[in-house]
Short mmCIF file of N, CA and C in Angstrom, two decimals:
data_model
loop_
_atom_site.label_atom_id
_atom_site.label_comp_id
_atom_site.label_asym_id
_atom_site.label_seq_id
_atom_site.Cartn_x
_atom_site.Cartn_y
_atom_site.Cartn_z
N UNK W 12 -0.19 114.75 -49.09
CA UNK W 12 -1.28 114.00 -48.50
C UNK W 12 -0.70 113.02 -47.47
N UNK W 13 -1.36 113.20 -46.70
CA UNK W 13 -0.56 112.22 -45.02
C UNK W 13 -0.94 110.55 -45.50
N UNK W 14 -0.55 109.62 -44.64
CA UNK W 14 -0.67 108.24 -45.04
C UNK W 14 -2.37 107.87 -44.65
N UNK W 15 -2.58 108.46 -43.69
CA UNK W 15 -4.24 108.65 -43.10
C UNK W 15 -5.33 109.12 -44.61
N UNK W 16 -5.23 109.93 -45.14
CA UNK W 16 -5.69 110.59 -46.12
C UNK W 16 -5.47 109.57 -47.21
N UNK W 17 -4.27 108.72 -47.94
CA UNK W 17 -4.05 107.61 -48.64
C UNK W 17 -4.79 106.72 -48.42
N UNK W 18 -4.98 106.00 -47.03
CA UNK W 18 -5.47 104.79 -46.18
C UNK W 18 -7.22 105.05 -46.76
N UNK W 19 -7.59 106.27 -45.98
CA UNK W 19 -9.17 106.72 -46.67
C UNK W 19 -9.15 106.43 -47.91
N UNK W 20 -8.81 107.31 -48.62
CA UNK W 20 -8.75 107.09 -50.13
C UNK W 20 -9.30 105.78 -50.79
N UNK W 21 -8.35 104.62 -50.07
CA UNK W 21 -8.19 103.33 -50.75
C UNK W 21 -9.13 102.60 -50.65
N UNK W 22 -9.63 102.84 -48.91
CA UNK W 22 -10.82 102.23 -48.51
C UNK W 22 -12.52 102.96 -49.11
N UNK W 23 -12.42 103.96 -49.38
CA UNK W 23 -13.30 104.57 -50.16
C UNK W 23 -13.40 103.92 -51.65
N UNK W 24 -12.24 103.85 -52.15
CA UNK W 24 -12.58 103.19 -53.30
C UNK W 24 -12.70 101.85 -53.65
N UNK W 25 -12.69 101.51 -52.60
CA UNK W 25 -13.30 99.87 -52.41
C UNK W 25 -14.58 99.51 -51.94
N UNK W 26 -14.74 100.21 -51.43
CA UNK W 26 -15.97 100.43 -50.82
C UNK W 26 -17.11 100.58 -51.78
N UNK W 27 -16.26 101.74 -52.34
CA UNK W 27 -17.83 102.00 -53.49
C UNK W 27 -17.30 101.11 -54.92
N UNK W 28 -16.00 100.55 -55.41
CA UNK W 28 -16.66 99.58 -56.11
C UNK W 28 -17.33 98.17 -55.73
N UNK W 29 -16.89 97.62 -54.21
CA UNK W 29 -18.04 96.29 -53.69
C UNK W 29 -19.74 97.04 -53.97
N UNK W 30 -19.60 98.32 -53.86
CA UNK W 30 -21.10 98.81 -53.97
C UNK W 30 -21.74 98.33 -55.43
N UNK W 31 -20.54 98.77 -56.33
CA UNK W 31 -20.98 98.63 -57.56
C UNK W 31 -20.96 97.63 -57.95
N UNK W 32 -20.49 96.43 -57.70
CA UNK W 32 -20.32 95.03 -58.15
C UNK W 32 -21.51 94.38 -57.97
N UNK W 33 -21.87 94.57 -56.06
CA UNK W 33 -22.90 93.65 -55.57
C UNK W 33 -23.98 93.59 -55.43
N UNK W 34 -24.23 95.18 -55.42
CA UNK W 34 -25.39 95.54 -55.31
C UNK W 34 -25.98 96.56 -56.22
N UNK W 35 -25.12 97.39 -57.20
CA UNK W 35 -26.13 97.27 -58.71
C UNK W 35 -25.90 98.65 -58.66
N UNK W 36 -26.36 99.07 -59.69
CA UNK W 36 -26.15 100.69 -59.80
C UNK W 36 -27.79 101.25 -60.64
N UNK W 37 -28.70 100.68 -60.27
CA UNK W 37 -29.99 101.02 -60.82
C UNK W 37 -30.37 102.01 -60.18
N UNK W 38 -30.93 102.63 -60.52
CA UNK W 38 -32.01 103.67 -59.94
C UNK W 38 -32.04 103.38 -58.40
N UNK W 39 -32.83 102.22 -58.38
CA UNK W 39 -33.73 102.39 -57.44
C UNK W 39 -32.69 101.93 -55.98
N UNK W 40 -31.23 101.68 -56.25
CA UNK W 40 -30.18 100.95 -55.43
C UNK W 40 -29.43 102.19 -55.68
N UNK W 41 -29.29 103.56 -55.94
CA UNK W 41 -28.30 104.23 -55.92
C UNK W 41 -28.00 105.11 -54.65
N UNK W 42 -28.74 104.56 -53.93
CA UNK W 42 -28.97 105.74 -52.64
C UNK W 42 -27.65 105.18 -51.46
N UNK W 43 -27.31 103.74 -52.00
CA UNK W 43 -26.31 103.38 -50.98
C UNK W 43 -25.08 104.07 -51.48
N UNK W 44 -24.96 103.95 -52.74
CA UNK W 44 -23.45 104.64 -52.98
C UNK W 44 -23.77 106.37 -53.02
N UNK W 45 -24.88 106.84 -52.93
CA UNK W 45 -24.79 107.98 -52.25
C UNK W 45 -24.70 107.97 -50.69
N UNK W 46 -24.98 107.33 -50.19
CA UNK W 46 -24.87 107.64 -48.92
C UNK W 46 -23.19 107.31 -48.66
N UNK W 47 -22.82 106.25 -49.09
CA UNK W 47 -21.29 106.28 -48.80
C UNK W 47 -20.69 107.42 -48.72
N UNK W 48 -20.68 107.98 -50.19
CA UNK W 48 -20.33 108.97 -50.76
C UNK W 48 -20.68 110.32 -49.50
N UNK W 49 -21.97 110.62 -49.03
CA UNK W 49 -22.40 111.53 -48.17
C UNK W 49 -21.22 111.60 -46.89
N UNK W 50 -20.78 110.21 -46.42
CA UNK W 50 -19.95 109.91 -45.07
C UNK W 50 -19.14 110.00 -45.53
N UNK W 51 -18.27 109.85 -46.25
CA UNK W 51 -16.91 110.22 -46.30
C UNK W 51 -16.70 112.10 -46.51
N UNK W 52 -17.57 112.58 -47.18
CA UNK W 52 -17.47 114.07 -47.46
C UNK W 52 -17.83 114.69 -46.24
N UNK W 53 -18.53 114.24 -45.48
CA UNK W 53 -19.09 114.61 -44.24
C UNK W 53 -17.95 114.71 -43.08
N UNK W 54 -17.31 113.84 -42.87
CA UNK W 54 -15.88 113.19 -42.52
C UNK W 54 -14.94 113.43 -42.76
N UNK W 55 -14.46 114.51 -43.84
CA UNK W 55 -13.32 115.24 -44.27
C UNK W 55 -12.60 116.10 -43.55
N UNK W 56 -13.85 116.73 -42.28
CA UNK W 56 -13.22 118.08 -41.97
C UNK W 56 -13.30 117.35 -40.39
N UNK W 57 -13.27 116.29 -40.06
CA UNK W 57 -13.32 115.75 -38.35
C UNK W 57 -11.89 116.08 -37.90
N UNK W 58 -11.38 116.25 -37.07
CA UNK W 58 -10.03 116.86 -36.28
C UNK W 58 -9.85 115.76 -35.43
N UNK W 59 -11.03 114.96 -34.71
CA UNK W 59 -11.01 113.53 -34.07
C UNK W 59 -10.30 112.36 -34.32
N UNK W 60 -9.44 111.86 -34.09
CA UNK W 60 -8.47 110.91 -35.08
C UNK W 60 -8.66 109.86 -35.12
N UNK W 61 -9.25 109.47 -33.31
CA UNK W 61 -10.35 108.21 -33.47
C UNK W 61 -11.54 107.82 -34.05
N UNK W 62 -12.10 108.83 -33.85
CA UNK W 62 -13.35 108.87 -34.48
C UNK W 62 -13.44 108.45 -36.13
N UNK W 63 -12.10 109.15 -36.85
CA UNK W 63 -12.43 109.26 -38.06
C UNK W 63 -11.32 107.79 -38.35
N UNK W 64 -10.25 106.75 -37.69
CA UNK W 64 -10.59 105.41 -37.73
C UNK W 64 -11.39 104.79 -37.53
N UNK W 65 -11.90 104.80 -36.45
CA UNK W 65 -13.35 104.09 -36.17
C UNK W 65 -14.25 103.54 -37.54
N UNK W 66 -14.27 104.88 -38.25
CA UNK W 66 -15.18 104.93 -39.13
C UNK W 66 -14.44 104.70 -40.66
N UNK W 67 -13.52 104.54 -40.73
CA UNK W 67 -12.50 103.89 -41.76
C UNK W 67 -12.36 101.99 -41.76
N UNK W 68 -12.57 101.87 -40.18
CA UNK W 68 -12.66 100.72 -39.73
C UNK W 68 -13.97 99.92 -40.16
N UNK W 69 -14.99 100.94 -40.16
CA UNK W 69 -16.20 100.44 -40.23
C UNK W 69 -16.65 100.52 -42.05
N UNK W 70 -16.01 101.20 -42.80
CA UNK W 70 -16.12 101.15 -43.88
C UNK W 70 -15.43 99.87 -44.38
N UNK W 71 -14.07 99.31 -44.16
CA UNK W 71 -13.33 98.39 -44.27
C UNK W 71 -14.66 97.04 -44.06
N UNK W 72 -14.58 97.43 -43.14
CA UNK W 72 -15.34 95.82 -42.34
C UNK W 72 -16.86 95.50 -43.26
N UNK W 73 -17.22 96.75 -43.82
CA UNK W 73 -18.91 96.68 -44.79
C UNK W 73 -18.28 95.99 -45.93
N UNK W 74 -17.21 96.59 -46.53
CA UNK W 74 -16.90 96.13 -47.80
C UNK W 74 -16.16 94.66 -47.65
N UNK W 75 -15.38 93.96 -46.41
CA UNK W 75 -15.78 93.24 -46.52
C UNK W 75 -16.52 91.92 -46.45
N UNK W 76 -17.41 92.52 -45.24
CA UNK W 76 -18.93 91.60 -45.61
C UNK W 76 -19.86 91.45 -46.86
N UNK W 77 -19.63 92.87 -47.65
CA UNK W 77 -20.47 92.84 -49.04
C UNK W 77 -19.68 91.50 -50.09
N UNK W 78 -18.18 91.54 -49.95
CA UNK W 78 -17.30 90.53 -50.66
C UNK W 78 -17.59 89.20 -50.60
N UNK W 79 -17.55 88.79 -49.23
CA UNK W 79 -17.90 87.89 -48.78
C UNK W 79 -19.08 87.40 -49.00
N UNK W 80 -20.02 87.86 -48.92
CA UNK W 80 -21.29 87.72 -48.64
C UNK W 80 -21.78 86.94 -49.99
N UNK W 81 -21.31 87.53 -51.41
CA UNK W 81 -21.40 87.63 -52.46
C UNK W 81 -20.79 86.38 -53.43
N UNK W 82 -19.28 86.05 -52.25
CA UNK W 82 -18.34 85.02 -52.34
C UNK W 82 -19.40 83.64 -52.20
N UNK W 83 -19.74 84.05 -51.00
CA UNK W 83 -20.32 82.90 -50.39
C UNK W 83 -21.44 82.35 -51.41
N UNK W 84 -22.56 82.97 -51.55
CA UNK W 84 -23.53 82.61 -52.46
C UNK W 84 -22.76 82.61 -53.76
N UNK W 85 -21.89 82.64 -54.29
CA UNK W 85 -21.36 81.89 -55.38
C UNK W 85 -20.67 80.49 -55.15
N UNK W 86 -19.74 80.24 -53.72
CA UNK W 86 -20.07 79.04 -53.85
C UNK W 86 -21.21 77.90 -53.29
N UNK W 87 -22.13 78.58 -52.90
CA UNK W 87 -23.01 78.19 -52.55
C UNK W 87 -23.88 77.18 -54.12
N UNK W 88 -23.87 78.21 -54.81
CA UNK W 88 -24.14 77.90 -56.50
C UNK W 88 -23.24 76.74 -57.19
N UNK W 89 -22.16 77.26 -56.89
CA UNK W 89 -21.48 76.07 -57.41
C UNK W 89 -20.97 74.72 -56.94
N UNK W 90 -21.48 74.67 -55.45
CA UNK W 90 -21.72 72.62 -54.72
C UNK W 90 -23.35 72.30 -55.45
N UNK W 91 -24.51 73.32 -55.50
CA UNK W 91 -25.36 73.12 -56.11
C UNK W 91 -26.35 72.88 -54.63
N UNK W 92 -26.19 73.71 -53.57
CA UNK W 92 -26.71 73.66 -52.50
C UNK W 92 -28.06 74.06 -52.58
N UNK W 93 -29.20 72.84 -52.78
CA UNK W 93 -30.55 73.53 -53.19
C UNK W 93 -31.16 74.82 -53.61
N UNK W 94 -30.35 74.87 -54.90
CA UNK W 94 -30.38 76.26 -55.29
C UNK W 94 -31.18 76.18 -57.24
N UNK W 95 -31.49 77.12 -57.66
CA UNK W 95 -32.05 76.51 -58.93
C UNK W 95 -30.76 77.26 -59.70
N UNK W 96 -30.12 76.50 -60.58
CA UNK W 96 -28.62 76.68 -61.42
C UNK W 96 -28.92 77.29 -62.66
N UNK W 97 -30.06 77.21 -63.42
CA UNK W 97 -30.37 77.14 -64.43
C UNK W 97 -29.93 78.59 -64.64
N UNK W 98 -30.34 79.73 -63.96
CA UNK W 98 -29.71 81.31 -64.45
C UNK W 98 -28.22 81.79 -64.41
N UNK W 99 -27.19 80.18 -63.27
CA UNK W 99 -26.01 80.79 -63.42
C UNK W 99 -25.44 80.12 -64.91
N UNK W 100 -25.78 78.57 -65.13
CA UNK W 100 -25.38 78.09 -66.50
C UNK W 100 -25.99 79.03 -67.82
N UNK W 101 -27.15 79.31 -67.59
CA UNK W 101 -27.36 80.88 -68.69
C UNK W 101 -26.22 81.94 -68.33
N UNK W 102 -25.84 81.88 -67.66
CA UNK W 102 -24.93 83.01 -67.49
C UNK W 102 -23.04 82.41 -67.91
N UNK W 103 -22.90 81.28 -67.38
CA UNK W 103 -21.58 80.92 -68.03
C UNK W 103 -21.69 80.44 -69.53
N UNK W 104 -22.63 79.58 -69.60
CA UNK W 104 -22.67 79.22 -70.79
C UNK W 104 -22.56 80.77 -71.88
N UNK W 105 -23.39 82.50 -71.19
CA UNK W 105 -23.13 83.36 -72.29
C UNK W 105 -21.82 83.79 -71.77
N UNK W 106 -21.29 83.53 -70.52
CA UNK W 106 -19.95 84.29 -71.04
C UNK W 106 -18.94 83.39 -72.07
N UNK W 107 -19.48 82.07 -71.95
CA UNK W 107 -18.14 81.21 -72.68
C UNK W 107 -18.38 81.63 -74.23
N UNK W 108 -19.66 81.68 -74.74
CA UNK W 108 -19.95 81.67 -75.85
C UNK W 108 -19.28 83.44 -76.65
N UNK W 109 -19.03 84.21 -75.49
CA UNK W 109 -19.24 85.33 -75.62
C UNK W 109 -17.45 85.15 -75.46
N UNK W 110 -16.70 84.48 -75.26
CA UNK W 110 -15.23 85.11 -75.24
C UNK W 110 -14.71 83.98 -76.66
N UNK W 111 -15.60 83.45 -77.45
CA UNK W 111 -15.09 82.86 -78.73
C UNK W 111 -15.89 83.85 -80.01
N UNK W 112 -16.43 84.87 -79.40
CA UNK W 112 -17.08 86.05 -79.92
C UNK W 112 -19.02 85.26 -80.86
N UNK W 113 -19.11 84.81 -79.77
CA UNK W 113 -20.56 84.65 -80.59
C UNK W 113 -21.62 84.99 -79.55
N UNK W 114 -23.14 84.66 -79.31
CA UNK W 114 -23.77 85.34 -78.59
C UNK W 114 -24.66 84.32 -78.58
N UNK W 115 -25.31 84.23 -77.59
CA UNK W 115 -26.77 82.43 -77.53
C UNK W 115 -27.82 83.45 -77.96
N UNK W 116 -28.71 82.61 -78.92
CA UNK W 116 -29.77 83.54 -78.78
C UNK W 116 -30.78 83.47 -77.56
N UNK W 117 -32.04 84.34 -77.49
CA UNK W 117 -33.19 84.41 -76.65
C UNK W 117 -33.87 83.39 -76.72
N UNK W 118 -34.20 82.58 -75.66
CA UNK W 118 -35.03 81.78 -75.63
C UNK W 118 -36.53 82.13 -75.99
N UNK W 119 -37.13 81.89 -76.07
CA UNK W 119 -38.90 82.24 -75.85
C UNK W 119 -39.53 81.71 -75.07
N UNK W 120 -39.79 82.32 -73.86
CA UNK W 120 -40.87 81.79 -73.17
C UNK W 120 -42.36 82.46 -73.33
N UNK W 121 -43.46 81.45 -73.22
CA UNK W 121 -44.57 82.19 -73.06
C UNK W 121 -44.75 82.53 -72.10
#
């Protein structure tokens, strides 16, 4: 396998796990990591050498704006930049509770 073919590789698999991190793997969100998936298979057999950086380039540069993007609104959360906190402290508070092995229960709302 040439270093070109490695380089893809790596960036493919970064690509589609920022997919899976940031943007979810539900149903109704799976069409992006198919479509990734569609361009790179599509892209296998190009003979173009620019073309098929270009587009290595452009995969690079999505994944990382998705990083970033993701970065950002976390610290955005954590200066407390008019944001409502209450679902990320539900969320640390269950991971803390959850790495001394216990679990918060459900609140009840009506």
């Amino acid at each position: 396998m040439s270093f070109e073919a490695l380089h893809a590789v790596k960036v493919y698999r970064h690509l589609l796990k920022a997919i899976k991190k940031h943007i979810g793997q539900e149903d109704y969100k799976k069409h992006f990591g198919e479509f990734v998936m569609l361009e790179f298979r599509k892209n296998t057999n190009l003979s173009d050498h620019s073309a098929i950086q270009q587009k290595i380039k452009l995969a690079r540069n999505y994944t990382f704006l998705l990083n970033s993007v993701h970065h950002h609104k976390d610290l955005l959360f954590s200066y407390n930049i008019a944001v409502d906190r209450s679902d990320e402290m539900k969320r640390i508070l269950g991971k803390s509770a959850a790495s001394v092995g216990l679990q918060l229960p459900e609140v009840y709302q009506p």
